[in-house]
Coordinates of C-alpha atoms in Angstrom, one line a residue:
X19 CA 0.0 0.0 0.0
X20 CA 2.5 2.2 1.4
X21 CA 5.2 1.8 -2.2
X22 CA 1.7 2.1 -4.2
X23 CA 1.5 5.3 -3.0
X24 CA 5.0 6.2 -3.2
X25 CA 5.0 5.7 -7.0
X26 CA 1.8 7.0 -7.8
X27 CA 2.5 10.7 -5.5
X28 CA 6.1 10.5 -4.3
X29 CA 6.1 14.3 -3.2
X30 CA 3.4 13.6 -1.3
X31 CA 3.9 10.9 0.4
X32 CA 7.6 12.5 1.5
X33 CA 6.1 15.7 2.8
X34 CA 3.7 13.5 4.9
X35 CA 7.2 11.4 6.1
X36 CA 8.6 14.4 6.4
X37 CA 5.5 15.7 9.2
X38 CA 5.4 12.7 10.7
X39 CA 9.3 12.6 11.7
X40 CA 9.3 16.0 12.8
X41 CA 6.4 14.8 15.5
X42 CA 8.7 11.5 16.2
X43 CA 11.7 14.0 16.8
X44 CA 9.6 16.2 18.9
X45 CA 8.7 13.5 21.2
X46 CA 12.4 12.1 22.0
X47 CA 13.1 15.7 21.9
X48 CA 10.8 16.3 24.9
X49 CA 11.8 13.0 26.2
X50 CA 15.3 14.0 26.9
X51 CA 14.2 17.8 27.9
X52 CA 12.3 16.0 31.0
X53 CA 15.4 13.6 31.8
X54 CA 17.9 16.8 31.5
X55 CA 15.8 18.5 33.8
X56 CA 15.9 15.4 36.3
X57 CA 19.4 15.5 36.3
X58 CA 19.8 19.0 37.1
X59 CA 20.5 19.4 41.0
X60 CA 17.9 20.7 42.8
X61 CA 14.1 21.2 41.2
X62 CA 11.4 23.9 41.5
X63 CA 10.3 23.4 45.2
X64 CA 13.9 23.9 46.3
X65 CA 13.7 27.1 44.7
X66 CA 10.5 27.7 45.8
X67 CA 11.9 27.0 49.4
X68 CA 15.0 29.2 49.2
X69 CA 13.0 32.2 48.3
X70 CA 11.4 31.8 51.0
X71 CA 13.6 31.5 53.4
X72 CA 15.4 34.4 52.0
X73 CA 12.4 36.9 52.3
X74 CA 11.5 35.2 55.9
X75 CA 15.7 35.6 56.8
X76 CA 15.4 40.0 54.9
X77 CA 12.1 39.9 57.3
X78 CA 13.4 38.5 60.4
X79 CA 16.9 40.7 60.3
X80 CA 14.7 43.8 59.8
X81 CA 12.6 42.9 62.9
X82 CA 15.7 42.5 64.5
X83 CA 15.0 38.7 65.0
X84 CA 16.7 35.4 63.9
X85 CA 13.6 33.7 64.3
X86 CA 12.1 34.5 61.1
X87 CA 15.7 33.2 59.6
X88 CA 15.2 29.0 60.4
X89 CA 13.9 27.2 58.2
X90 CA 10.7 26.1 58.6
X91 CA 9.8 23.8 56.0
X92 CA 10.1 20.1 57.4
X93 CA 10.2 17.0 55.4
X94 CA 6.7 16.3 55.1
X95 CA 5.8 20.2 54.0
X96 CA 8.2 19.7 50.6
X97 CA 7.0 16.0 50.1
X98 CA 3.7 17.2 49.9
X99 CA 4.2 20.0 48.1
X100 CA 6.4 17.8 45.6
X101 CA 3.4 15.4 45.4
X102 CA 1.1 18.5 44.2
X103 CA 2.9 19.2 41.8
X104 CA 3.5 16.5 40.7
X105 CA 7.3 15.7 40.7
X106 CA 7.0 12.7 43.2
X107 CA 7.0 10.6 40.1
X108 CA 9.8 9.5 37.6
X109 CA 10.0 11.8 34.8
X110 CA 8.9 9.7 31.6
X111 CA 5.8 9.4 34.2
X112 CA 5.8 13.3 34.2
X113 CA 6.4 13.4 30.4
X114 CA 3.8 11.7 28.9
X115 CA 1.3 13.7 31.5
X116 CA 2.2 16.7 30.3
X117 CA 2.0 15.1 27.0
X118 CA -1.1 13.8 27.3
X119 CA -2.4 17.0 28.7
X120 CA -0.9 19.4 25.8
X121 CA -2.6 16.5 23.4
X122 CA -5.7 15.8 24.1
X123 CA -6.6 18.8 26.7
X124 CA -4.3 21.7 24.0
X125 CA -3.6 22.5 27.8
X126 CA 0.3 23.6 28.1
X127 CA -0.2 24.0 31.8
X128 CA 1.1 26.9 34.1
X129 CA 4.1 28.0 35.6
X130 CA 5.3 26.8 38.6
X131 CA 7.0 30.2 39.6
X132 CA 4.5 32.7 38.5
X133 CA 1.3 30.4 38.1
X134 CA 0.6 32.4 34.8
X135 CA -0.9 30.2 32.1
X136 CA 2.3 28.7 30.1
X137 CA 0.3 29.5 26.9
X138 CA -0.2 33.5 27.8
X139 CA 3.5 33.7 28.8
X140 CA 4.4 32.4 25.2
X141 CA 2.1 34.2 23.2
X142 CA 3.5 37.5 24.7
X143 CA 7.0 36.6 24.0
X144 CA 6.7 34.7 20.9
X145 CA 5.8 37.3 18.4
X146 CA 8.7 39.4 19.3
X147 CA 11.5 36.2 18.7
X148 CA 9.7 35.7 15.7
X149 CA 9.8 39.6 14.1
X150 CA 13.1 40.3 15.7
X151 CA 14.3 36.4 13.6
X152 CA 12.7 36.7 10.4
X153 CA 13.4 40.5 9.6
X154 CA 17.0 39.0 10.2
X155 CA 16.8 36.6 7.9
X156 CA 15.0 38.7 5.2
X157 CA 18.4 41.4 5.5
X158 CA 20.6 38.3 5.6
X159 CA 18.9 36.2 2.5
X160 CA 18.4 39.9 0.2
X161 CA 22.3 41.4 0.7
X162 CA 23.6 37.5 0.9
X163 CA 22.1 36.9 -2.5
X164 CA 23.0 40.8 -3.9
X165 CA 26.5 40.3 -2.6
X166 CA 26.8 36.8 -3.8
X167 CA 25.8 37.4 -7.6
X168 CA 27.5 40.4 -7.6
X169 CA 30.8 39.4 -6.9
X170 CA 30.6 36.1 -8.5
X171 CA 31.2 38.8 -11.6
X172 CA 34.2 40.1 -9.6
X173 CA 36.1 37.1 -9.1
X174 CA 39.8 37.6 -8.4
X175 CA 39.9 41.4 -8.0
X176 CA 41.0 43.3 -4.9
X177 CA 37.4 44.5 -4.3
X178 CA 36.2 40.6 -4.0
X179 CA 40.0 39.8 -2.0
X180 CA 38.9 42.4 0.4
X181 CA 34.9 42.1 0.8
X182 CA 36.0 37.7 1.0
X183 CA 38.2 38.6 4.1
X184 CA 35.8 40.8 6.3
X185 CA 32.9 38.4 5.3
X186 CA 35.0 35.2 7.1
X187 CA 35.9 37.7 10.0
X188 CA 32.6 38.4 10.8
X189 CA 31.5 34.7 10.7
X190 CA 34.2 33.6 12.7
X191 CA 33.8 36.3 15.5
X192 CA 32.3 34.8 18.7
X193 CA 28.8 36.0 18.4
X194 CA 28.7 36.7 22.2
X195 CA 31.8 39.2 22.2
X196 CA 30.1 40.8 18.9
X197 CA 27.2 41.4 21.2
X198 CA 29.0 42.7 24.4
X199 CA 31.5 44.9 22.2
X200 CA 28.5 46.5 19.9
X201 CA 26.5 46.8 23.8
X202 CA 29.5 48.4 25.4
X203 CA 29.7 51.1 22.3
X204 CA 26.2 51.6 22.5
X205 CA 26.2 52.6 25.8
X206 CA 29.5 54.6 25.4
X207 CA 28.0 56.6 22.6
X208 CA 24.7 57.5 23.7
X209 CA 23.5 56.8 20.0
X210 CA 21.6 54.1 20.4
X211 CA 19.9 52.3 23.3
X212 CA 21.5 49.5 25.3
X213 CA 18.0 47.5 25.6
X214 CA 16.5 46.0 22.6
X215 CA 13.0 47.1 23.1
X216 CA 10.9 50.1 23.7
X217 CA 9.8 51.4 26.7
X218 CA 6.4 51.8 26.1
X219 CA 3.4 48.8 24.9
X220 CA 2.5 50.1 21.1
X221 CA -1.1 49.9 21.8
X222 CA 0.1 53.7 23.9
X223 CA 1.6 55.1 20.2
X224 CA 1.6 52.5 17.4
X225 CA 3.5 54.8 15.2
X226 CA 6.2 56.7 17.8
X227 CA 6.0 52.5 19.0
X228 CA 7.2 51.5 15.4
X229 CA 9.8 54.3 14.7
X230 CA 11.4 53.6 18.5
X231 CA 11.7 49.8 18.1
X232 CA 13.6 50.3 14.4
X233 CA 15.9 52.5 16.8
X234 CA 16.0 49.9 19.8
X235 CA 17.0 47.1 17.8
X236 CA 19.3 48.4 15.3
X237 CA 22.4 47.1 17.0
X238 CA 20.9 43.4 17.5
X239 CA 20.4 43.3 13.9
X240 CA 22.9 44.6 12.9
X241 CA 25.5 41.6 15.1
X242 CA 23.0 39.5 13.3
X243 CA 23.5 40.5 9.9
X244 CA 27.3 40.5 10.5
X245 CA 27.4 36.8 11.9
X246 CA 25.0 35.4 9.2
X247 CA 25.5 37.1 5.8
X248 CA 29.2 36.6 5.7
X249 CA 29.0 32.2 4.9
X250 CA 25.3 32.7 3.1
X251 CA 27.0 35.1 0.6
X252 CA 29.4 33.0 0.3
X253 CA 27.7 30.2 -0.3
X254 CA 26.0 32.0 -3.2
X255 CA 29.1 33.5 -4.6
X256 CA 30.9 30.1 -4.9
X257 CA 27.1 28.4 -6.3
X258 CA 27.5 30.9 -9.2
X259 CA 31.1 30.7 -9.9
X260 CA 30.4 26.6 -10.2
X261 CA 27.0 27.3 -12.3
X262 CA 29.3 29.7 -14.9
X263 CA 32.1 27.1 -15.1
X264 CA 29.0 24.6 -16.3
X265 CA 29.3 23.8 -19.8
X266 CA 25.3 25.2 -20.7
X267 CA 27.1 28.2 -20.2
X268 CA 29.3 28.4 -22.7
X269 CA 26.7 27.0 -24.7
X270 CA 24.0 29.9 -23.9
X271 CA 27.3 32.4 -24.5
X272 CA 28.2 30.9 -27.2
X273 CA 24.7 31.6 -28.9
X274 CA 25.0 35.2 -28.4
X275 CA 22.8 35.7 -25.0
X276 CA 23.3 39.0 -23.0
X277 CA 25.5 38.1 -19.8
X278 CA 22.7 39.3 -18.1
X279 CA 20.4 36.5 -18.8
X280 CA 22.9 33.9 -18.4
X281 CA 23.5 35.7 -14.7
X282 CA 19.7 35.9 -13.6
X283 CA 17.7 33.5 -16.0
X284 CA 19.8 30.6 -15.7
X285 CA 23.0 30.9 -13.4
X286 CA 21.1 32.5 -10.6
X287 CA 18.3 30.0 -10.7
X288 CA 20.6 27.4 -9.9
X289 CA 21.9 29.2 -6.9
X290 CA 18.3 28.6 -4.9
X291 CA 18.8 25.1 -4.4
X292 CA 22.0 24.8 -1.7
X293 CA 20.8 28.4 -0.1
X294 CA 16.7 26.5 0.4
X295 CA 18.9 23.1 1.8
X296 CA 20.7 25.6 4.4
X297 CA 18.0 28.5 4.9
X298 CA 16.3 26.0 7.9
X299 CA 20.1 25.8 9.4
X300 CA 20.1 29.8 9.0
X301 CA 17.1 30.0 10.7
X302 CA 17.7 27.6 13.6
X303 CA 21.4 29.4 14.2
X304 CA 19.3 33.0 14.4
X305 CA 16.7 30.9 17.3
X306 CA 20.2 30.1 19.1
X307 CA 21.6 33.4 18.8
X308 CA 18.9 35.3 20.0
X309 CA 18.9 33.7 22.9
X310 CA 22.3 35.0 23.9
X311 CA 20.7 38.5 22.0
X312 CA 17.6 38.2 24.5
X313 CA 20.0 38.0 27.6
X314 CA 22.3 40.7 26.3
X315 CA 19.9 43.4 24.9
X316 CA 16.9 42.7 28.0
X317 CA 14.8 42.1 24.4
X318 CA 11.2 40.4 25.7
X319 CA 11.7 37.0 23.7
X320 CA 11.3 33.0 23.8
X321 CA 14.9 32.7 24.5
X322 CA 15.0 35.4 27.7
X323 CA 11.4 33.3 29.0
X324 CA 13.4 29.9 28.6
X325 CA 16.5 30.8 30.5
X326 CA 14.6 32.8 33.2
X327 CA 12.4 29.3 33.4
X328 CA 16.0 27.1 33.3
X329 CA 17.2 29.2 36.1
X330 CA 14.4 29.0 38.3
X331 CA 13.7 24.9 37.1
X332 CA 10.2 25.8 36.0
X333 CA 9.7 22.7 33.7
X334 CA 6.2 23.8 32.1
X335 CA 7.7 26.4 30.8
X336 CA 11.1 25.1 29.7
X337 CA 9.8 22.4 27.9
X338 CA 7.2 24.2 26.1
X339 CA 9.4 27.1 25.4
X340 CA 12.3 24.6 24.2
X341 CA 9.5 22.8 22.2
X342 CA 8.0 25.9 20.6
X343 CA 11.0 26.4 19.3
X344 CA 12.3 23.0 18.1
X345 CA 8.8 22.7 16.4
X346 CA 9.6 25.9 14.2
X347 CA 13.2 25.2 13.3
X348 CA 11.5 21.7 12.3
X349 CA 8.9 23.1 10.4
X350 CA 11.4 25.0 8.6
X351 CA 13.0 22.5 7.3
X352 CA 10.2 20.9 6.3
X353 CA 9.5 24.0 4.3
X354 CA 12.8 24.3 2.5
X355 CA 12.4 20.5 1.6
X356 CA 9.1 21.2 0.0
X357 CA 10.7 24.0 -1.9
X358 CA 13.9 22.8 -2.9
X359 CA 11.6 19.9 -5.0
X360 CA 9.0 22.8 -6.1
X361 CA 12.3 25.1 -7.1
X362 CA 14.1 22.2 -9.2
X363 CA 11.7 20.0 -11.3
X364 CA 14.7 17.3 -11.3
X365 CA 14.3 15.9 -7.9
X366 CA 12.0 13.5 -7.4
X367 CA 11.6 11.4 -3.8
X368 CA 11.4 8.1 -4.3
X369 CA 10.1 8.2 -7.3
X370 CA 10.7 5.0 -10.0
X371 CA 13.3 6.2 -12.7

């Protein structure tokens, strides 16, 4: 049944493989989330308790009393309060709960430190990761392919020498120290903000709200731009330099056609399929970055929620932040799949020769 329908709709029935490995990777991805978090000393309760006894120990000092210091929780306080929420129990146990509850119930739970639904925390942060993310990979995929076709044409002179060099700098720079150096100038300057985000929701001023985040995030995009259009333009150049060494070239010269058609009609066409194979890499290596970017800048993202939520071992919201985020670099590269074979009529999955 299964090869009957491989023959018959081969693109189809690898898109569908393609869906239904991306769930099996999301499950052994949450799998090992929940046993990672297990293995982490100390849980949420622990946390919970130190807290406490910090603002009871601040209280008790200001009172002019030790009392207030001791800790009060005894054995049977945190076993119960483990057993409520639910960390008593192995973790696969508490993995395929919270599985079963995000499943059947579309329930991601709440958070164990705030008690804030885990679904309003996300849809408040997730829409900012994903503008901040995709206007950098518009910038990156527009100049990368500009800069790539353009000196394809230059090959060999001191302008391409020169442009070659700071374009391997900038992708070998520790991302990090790019963001703590362009921070530090930032703030030395005056120019431009050292926070990432505006101080003020744009439902008060959508337009001053619009203007002042282009200024806020400047900076961010810009280490962002330098990290990732340096190998993608690359990438390109050395795509079109192979594609005019191709003998159709000659060929299509050879019959008189402007160079500018061979460049854009044929040449660059070819270029799309390695930049659609690594545009889901591109895009998962921006997710990671702005993480660190998040941190850095105090920008109101997924990856500042998930580390606040590591540090604090709130594992509602770890996992679904962690799996937000897995399940869009996945879906990415799901996409780019499905375009490469749109893109370039040659490939065919599975299908009988």
């Amino acid at each position: 049944m299964l090869n009957k329908i491989k023959r018959k709709a081969p693109l189809a029935y690898f898109i569908v493989s393609r869906i239904i490995t991306m769930f099996v990777l999301l499950f052994l991805l949450g799998f090992a989330l929940f046993g990672l978090m297990e293995l982490a000393p100390g849980d949420i309760v622990d946390q919970m308790m130190s807290q406490q006894i910090m603002a009871t120990s601040q209280g008790g000092m200001a009172s002019g009393s030790k009392a207030g210091a001791e800790n009060v929780f005894s054995e049977e306080q945190l076993a119960k309060t483990r057993e409520e929420l639910g960390l008593d129990k192995p973790f696969y146990i508490q993995y395929f709960k919270w599985l079963h509850r995000v499943v059947v119930k579309h329930d991601l739970g709440v958070s164990l430190i705030s008690r804030a639904p885990v679904s309003f925390l996300l849809s408040s942060r997730i829409w900012n990761s994903l503008l901040l993310n995709l206007i950098s990979l518009v910038l990156i995929t527009v100049f990368s392919f500009l800069l790539g076709v353009y000196f394809s044409s230059k090959a060999g002179t001191k302008l391409d020498v020169g442009v070659s060099f700071f374009a391997l700098f900038f992708h070998a720079f520790p991302g990090i120290l790019l963001l703590i150096l362009v921070q530090l100038i930032a703030s030395i300057s005056g120019v431009f903000p050292v926070t990432a985000y505006p101080d003020f929701p744009f439902e008060e001023a959508p337009v001053r709200f619009t203007f002042s985040y282009m200024h806020h995030v400047f900076l961010p995009l810009l280490c962002s731009f330098l990290g990732g259009v340096g190998g993608t333009m690359r990438t390109i150049r050395a795509t079109m330099l192979d594609q005019l060494g191709m003998p159709y070239i000659f060929a299509l010269r050879a019959r008189g056609i402007s160079e500018r058609r061979v460049y854009l009609n044929h040449a660059f066409r070819n270029t799309l399929n390695p930049y659609i194979t690594g545009s889901a890499n591109l895009l998962a290596s921006l997710f990671s970055g702005s993480l660190i970017m998040e941190i850095i800048f105090a920008y109101p993202g997924v990856g500042r929620l998930t580390y606040e939520a590591v540090l604090q071992h709130d594992i509602n919201l770890v996992l679904a932040n962690s799996m937000l985020i897995s399940f869009l670099v996945l879906l990415g590269m799901v996409i780019s799949d499905i375009l490469l074979a749109v893109v370039d009529p040659r490939i065919r999955y599975g299908a009988e020769k």
